[in-house]
Tab-separated table of C-alpha atoms and ligand atoms in Angstrom:
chain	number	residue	atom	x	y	z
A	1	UNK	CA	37.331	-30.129	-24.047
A	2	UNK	CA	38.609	-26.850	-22.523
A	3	UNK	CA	41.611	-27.015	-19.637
A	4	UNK	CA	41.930	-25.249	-17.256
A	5	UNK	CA	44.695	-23.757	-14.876
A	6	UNK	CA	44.338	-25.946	-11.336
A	7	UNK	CA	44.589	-22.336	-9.322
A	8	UNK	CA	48.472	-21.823	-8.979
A	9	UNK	CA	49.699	-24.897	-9.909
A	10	UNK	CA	51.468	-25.816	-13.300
A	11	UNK	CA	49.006	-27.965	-14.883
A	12	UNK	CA	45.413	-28.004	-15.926
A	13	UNK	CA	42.353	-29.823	-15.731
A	14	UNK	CA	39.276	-30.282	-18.166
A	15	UNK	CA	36.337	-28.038	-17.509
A	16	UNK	CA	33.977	-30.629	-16.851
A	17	UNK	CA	34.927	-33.269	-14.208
A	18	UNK	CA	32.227	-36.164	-13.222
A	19	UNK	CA	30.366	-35.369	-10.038
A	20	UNK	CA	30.218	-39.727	-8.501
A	21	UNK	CA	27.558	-38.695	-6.299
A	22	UNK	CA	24.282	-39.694	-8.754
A	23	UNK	CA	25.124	-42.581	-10.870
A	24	UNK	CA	22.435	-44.547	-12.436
A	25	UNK	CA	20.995	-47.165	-9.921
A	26	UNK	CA	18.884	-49.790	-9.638
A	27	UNK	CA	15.262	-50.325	-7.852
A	28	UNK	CA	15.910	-46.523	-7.245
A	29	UNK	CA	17.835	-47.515	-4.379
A	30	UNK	CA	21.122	-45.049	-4.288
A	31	UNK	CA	23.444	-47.820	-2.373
A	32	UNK	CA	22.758	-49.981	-5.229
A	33	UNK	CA	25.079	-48.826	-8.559
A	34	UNK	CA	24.325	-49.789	-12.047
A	35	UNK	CA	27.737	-50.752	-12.252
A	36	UNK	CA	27.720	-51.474	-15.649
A	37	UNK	CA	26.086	-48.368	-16.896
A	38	UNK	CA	28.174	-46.165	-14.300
A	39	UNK	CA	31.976	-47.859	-15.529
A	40	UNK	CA	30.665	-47.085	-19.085
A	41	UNK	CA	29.822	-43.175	-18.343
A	42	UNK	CA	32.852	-42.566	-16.349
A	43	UNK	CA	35.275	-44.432	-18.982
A	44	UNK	CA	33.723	-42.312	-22.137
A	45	UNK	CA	33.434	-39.249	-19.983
A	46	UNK	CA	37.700	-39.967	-19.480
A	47	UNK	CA	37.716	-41.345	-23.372
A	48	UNK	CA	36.576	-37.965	-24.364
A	49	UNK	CA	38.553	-35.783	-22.694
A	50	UNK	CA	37.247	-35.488	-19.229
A	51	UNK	CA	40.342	-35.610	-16.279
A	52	UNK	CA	38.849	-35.075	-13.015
A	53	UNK	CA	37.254	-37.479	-11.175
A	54	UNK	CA	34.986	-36.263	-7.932
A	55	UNK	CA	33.884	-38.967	-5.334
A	56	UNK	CA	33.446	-38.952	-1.696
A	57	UNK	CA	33.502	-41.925	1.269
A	58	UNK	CA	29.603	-41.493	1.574
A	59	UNK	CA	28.599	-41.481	-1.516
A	60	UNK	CA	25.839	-43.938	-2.652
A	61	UNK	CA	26.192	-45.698	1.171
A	62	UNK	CA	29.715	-46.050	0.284
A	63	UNK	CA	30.133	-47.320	-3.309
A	64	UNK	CA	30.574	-44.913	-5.076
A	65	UNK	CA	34.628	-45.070	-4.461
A	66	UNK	CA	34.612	-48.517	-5.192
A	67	UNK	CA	32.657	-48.226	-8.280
A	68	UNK	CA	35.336	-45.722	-8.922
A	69	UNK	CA	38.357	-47.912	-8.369
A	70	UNK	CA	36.902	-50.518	-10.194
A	71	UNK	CA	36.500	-47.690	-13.553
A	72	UNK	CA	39.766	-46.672	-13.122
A	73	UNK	CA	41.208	-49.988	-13.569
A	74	UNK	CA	42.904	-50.660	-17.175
A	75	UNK	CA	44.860	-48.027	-17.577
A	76	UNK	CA	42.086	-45.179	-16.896
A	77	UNK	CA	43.787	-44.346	-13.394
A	78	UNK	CA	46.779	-42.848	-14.773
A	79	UNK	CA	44.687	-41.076	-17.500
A	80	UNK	CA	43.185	-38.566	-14.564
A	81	UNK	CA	43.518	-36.674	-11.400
A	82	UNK	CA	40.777	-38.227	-8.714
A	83	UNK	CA	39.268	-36.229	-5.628
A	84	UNK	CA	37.863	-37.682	-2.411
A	85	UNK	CA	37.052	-36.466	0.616
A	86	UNK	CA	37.913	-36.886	4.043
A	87	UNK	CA	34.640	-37.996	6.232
A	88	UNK	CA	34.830	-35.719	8.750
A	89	UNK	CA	32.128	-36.118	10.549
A	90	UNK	CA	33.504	-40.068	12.071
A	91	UNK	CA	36.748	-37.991	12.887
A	92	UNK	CA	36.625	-38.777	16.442
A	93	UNK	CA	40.490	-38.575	17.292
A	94	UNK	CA	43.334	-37.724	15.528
A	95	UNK	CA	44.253	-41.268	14.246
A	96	UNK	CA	40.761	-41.200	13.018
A	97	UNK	CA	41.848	-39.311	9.853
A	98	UNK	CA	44.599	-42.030	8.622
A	99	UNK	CA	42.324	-44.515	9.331
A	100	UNK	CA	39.802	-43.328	6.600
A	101	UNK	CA	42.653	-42.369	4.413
A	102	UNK	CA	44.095	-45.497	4.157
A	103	UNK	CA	40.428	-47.459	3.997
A	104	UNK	CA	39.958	-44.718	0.818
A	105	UNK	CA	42.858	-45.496	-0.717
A	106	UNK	CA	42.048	-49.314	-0.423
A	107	UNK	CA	38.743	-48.706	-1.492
A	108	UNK	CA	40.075	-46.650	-4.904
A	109	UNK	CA	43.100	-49.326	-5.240
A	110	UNK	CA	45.212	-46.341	-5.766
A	111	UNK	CA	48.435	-45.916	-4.072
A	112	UNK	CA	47.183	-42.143	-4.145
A	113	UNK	CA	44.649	-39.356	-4.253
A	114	UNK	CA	45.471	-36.245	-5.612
A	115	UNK	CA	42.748	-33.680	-4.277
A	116	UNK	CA	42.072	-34.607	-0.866
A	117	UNK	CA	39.127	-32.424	0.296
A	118	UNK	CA	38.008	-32.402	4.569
A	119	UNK	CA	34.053	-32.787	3.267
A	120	UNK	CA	31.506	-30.193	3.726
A	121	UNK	CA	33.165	-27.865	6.271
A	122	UNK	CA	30.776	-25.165	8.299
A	123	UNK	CA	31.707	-23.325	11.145
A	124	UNK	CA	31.238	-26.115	13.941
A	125	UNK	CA	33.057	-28.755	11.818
A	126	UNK	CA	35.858	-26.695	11.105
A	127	UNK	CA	36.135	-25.771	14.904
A	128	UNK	CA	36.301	-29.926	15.653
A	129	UNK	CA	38.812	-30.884	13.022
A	130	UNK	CA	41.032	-28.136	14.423
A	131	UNK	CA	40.693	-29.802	17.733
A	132	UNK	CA	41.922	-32.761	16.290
A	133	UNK	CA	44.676	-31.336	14.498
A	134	UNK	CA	43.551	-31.514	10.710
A	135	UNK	CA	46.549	-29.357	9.295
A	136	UNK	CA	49.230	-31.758	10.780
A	137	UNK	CA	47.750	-34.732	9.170
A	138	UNK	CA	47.064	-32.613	5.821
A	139	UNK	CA	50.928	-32.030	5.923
A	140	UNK	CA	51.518	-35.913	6.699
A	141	UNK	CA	49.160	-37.149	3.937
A	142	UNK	CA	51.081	-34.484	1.688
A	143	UNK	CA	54.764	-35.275	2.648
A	144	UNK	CA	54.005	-39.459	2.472
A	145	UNK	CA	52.619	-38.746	-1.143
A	146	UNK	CA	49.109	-40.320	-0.034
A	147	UNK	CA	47.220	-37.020	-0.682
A	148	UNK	CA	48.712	-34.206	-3.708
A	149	UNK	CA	46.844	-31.166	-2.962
A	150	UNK	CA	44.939	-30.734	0.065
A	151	UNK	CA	41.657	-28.861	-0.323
A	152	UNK	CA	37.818	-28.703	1.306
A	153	UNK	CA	34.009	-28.370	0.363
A	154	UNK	CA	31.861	-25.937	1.911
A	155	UNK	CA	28.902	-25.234	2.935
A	156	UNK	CA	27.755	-22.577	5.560
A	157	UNK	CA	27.170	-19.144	5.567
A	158	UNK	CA	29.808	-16.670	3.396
A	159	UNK	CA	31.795	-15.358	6.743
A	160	UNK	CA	32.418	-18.828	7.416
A	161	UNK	CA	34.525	-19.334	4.032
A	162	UNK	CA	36.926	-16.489	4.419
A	163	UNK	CA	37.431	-17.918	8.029
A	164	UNK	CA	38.648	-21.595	6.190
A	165	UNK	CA	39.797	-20.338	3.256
A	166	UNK	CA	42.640	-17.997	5.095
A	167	UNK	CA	43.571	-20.675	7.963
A	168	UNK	CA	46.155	-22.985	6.101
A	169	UNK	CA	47.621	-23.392	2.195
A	170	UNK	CA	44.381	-24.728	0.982
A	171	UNK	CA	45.428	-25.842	-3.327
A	172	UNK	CA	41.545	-25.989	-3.662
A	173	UNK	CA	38.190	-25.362	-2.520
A	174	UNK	CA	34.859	-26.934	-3.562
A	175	UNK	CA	31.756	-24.745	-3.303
A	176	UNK	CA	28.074	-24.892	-4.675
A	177	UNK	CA	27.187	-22.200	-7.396
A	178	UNK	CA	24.815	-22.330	-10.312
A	179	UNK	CA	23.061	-19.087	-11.586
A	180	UNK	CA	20.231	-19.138	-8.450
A	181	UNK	CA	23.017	-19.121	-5.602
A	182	UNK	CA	25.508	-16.308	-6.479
A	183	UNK	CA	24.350	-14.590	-2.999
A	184	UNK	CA	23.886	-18.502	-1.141
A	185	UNK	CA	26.932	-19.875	1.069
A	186	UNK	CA	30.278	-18.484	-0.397
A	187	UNK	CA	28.929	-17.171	-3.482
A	188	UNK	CA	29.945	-15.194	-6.131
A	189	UNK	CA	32.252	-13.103	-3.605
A	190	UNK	CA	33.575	-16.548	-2.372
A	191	UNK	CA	34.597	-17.394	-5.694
A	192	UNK	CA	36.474	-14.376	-6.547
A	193	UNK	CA	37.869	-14.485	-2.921
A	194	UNK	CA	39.100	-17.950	-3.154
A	195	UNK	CA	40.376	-17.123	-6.983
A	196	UNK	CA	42.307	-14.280	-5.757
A	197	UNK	CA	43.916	-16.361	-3.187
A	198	UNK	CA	45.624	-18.706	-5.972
A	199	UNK	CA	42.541	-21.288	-5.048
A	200	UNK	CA	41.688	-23.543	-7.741
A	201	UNK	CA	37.854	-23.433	-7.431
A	202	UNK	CA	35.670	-26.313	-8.149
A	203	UNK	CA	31.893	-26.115	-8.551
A	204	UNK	CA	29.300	-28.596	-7.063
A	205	UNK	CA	25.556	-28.550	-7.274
A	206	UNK	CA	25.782	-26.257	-10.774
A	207	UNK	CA	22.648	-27.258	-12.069
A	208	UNK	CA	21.083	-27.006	-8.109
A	209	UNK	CA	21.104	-31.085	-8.584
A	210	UNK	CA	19.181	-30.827	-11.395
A	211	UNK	CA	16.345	-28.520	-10.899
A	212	UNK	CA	18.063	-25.970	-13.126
A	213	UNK	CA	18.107	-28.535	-16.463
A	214	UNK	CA	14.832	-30.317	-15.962
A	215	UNK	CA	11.473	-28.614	-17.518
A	216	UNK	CA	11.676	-24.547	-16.463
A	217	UNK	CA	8.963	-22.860	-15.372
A	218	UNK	CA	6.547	-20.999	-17.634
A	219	UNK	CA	8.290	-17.492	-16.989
A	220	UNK	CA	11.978	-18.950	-17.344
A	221	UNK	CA	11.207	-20.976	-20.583
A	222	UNK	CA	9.974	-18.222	-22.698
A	223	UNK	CA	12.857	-15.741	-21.009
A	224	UNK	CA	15.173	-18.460	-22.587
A	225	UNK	CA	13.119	-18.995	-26.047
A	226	UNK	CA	13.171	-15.369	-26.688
A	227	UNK	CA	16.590	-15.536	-27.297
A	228	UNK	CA	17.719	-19.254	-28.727
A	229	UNK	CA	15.019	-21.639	-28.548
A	230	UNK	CA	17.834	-24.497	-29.243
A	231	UNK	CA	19.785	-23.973	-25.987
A	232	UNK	CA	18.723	-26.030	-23.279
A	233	UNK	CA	18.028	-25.262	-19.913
A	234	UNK	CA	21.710	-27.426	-18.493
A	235	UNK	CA	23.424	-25.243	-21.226
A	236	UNK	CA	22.650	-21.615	-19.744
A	237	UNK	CA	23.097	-23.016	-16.520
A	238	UNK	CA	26.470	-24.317	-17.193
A	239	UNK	CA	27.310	-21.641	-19.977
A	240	UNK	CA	26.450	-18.498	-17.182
A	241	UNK	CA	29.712	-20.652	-15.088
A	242	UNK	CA	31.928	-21.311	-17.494
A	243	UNK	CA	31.795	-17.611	-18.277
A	244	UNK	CA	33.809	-17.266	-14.873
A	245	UNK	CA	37.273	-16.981	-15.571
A	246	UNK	CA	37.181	-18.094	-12.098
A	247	UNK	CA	35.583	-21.513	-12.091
A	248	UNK	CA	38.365	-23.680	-12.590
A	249	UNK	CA	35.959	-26.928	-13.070
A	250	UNK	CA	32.887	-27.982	-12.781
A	251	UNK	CA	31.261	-30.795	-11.515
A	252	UNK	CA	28.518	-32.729	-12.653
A	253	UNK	CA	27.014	-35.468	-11.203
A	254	UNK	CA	25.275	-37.197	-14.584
A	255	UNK	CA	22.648	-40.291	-14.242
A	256	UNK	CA	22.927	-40.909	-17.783
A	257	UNK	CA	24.912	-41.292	-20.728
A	258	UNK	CA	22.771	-38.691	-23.015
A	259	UNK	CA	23.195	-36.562	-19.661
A	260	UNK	CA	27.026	-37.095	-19.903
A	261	UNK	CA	26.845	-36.500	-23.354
A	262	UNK	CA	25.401	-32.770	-23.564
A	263	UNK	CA	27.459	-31.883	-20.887
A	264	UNK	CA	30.446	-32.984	-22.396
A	265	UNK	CA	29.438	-31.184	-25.514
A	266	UNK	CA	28.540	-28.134	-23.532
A	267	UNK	CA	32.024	-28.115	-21.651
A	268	UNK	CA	33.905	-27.923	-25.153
A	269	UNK	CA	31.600	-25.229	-26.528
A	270	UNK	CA	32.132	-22.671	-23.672
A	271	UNK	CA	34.633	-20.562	-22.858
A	272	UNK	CA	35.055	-17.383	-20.007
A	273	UNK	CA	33.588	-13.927	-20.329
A	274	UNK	CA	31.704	-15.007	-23.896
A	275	UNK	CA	28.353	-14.632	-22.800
A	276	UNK	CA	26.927	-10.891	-23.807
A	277	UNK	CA	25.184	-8.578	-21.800
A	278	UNK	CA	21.570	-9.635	-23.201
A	279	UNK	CA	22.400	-13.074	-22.308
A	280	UNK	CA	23.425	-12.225	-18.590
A	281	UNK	CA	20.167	-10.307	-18.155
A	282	UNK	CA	18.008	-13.114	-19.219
A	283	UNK	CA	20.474	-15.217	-16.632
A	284	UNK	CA	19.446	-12.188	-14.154
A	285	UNK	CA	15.903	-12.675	-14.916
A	286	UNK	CA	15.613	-16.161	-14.680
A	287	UNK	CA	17.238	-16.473	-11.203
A	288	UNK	CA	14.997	-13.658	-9.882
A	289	UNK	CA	11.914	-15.977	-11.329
A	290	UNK	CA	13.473	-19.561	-9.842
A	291	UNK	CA	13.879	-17.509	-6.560
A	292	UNK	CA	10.312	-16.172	-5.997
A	293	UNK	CA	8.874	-19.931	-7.330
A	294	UNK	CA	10.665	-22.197	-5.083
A	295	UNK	CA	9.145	-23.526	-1.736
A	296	UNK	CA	12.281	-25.126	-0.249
A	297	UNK	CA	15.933	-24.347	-1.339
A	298	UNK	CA	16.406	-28.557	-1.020
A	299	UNK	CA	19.073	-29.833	-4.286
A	300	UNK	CA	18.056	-33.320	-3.372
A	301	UNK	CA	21.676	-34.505	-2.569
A	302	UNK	CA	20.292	-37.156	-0.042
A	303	UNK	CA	22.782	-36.047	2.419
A	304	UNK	CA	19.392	-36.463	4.736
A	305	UNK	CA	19.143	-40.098	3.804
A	306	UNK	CA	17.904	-42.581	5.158
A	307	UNK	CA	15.444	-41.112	7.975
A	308	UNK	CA	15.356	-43.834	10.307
A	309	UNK	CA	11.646	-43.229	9.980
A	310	UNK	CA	11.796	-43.607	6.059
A	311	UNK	CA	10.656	-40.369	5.275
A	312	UNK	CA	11.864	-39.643	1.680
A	313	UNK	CA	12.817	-36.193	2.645
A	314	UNK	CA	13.953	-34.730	-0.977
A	315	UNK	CA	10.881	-36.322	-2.571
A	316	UNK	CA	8.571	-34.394	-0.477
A	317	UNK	CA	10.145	-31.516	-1.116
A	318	UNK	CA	10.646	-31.983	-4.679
A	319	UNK	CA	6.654	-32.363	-4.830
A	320	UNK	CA	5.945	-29.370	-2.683
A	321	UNK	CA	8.253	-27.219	-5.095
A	322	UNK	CA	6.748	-28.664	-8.644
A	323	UNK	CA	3.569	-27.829	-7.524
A	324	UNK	CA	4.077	-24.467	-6.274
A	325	UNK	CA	6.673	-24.097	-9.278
A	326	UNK	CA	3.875	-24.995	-12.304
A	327	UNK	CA	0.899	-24.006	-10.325
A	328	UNK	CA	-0.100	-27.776	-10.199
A	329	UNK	CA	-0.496	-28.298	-6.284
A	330	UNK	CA	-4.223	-30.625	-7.008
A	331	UNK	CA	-1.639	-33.001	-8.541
A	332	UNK	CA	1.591	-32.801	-6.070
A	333	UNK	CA	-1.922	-33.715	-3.333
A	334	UNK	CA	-3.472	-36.961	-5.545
A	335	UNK	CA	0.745	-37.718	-6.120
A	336	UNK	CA	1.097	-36.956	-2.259
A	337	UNK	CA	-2.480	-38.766	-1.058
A	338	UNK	CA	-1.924	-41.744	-3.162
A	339	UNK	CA	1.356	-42.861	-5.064
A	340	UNK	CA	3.374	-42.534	-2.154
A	341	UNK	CA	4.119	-44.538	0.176
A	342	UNK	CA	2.670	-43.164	3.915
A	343	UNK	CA	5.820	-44.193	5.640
A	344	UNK	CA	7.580	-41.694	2.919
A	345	UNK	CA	5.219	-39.066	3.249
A	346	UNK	CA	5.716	-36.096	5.195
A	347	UNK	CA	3.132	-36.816	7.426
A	348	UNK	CA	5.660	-39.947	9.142
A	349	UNK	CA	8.418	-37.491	10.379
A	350	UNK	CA	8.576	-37.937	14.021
A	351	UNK	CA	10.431	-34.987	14.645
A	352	UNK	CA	13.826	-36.754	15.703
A	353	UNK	CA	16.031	-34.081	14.308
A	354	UNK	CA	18.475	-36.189	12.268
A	355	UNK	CA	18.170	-34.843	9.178
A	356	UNK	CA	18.780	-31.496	9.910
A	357	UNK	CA	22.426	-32.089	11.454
A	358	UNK	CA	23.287	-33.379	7.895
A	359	UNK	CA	21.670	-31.131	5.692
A	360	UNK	CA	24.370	-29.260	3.590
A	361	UNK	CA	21.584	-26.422	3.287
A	362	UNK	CA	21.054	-26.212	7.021
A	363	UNK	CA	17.166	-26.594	6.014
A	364	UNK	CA	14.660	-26.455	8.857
A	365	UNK	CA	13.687	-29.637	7.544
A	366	UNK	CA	11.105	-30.647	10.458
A	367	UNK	CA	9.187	-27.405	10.154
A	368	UNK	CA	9.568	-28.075	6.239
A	369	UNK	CA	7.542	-31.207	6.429
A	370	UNK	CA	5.167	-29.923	8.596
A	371	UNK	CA	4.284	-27.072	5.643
A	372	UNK	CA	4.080	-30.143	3.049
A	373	UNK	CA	1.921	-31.758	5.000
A	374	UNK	CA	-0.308	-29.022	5.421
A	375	UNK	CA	-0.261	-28.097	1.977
A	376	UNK	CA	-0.513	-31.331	0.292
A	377	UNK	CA	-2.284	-33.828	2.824
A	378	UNK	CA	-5.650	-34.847	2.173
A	379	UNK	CA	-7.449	-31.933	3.546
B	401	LIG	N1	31.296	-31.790	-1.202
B	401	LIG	C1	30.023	-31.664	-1.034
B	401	LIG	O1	29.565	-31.288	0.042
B	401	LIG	C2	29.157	-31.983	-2.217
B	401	LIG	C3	27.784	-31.759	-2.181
B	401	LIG	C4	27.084	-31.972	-3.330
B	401	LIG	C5	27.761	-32.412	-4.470
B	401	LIG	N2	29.088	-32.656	-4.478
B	401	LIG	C6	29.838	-33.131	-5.678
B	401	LIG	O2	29.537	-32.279	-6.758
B	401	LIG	C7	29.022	-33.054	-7.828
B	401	LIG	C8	28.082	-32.210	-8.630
B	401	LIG	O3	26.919	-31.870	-7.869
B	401	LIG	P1	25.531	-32.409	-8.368
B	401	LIG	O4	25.599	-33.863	-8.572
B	401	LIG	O5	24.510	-31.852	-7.454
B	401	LIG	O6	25.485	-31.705	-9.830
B	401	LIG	P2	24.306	-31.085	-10.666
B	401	LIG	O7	24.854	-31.039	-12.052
B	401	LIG	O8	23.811	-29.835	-10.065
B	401	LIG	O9	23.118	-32.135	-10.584
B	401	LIG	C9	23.231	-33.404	-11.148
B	401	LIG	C10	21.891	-33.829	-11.677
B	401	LIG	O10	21.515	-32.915	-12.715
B	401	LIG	C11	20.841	-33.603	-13.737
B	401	LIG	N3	21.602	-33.384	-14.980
B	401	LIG	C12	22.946	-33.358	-15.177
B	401	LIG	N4	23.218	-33.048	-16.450
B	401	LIG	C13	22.045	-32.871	-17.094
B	401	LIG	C14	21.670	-32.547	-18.423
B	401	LIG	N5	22.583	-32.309	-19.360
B	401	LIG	N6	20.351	-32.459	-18.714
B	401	LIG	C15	19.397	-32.686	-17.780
B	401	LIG	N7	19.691	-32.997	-16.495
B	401	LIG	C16	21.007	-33.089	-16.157
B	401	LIG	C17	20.730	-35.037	-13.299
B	401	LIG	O11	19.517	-35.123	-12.548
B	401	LIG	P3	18.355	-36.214	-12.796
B	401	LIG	O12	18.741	-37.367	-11.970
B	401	LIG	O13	17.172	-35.458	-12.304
B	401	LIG	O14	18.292	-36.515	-14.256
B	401	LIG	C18	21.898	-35.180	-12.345
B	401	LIG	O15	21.708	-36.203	-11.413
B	401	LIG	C19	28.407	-34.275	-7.135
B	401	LIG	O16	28.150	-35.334	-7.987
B	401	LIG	C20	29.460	-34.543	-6.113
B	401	LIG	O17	30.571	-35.186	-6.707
B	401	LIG	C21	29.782	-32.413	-3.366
């Protein structure tokens, strides 16, 4: 495992930290946790090397910190550094943020946490937790020893960033970034920006939530062949950020052990600025391809989830995209027509609006649906 610097602070962390947002479940139902198989991942992921531990208070309908606390027990607590963030969204009043603090910290059974992020800022959020004076209770949390380092996740347009990144002594910042979103949210620039600062930077979403590792498209798979036909499509996705001197970690959120596995092996095979200039072209390449191909920038993070009318937002998507993706729209229809569900299907979205005030991606998710609909339903 490579380590390292945590921005300008005097210690490290490993290059891959676990992402607790997509553990393995069971009936496919995200609230439930294969506890069992999830303890197992995080413990070998910390057994081999791994230090930095990434949940959040919504995570899985809320268990994913109390999977967490319950991995951490035996010793494995003091073995790491753990992250969680701040739901800002139920921040209603200013007591509202020790109130969720202290149910966290209950939650982890941790006296602790030592990268407290406020969770997927944009502009409007920001503006609110301002209102409600967020940088007197980061200084609290700080100077009670609840929270270490105080930090935030992002996700909003670039001019946003700079805005959040400059307004208090941020340790950290989380931001998305995988080799299809150096110009999306803070970007490429926002990295460097961030960097520059003294920012430790931690990535989320680097393999787009998996549509980056899974089968490539046509054009991508023989850009990659024609160089190594043994590299994987996770390992030049991960591999193009490592080569950041900039990325301090990155985050993965693994749903299985073999997952866990490569990644881990990936993480202590790659180092910064390695990659050569025929490699980043064929990175260059393949982004330009993955850009014209995809529908509907969704990374199925379920931050949608549930629609009170059941649609399965990222599923619909997903569809739309594979089908557009491998030219194989006649099956995304049958797959659309008649495996799923018609209270899932686009086609039951009554237009209420919901989704779109969570979506991290600010999609127009309603007008979205309507296109799937059109383009899959039974004509
Ligand atoms: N703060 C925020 O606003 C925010 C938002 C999003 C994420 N996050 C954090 O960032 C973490 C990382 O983001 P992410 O979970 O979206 O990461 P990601 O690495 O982009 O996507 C994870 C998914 O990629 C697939 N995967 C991972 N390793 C693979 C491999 N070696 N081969 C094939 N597929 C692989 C799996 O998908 P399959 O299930 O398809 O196999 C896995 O569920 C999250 O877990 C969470 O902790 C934070």
């Amino acid at each position: 495992m490579e380590y390292r610097k945590f921005g300008n602070c005097d210690f490290s962390v490993s290059s891959l930290g676990f992402g607790c947002m997509r553990f393995p479940v069971i009936d496919k139902d995200p609230s439930k946790i294969n506890e069992e198989k999830a303890i197992a991942m995080i413990r070998h992921a910390i057994d081999n090397g791994v230090d930095y531990i990434d949940t959040a208070y919504p995570y899985h309908g809320g268990n994913s910190e109390v999977l967490v606390g319950k991995a951490l027990k035996d010793g494995y607590r003091e073995k790491i550094k753990l992250a969680t963030k701040s739901p800002v969204w139920l921040v209603k009043e200013y007591a509202d943020f020790h109130k969720y603090l202290d149910e966290q910290l209950n939650k982890l059974q941790t006296d602790h946490i030592d990268f407290y992020l406020m969770h997927a800022l944009n502009k409007d959020r920001f503006e609110d937790l301002k209102k409600n004076q967020v940088f007197k209770f980061l200084d609290e949390a700080i100077a009670s020893g609840k929270i270490k380092y105080a930090g935030f996740s992002f996700h909003d347009d670039e001019e946003h960033f700079y805005e959040i990144v400059d307004s208090y002594p941020w340790t950290f910042c989380q931001i998305q970034l995988n080799y299809m979103d150096v110009e999306y949210q803070a970007g490429l620039r926002g990295l460097k920006y961030a960097s520059e600062k003294g920012m430790a930077v931690v990535i989320m979403e680097p393999l787009k939530g998996g549509k980056l590792a899974g089968n490539p498209p046509t054009e991508v798979k023989e850009l990659f062949e024609s160089y190594d036909s043994s590299r994987t499509p996770a390992n030049w996705a991960l591999k193009w950020l490592y080569n950041f001197p900039e990325v301090t970690t990155i985050l993965s959120g693994m749903s299985t052990m073999e997952q866990l596995q490569e990644n881990l092996e990936i993480a202590s095979n790659c180092k910064a600025n390695e990659m050569n200039a025929e490699e980043l072209e064929i990175m260059d390449k393949a982004k330009d391809a993955y850009l014209r191909l995809t529908k509907v920038n969704c990374t199925g993070c379920n931050y949608c989830q549930p629609c009170p009318f059941e649609v399965d937002i990222p599923r619909n998507f997903e569809l739309y995209n594979e089908g557009h993706m491998f030219n194989t729209l006649e099956a995304a229809s049958h797959t659309y027509n008649n495996l799923m569900p018609k209270n899932k299907s686009a086609a039951n979205c009554s237009e209420c609006g919901k989704c779109e005030e969570e979506c991290p991606q600010n999609l127009p998710i309603r007008q979205l649906l309507k296109e799937v609909h059109a383009s899959l339903g039974a004509k």
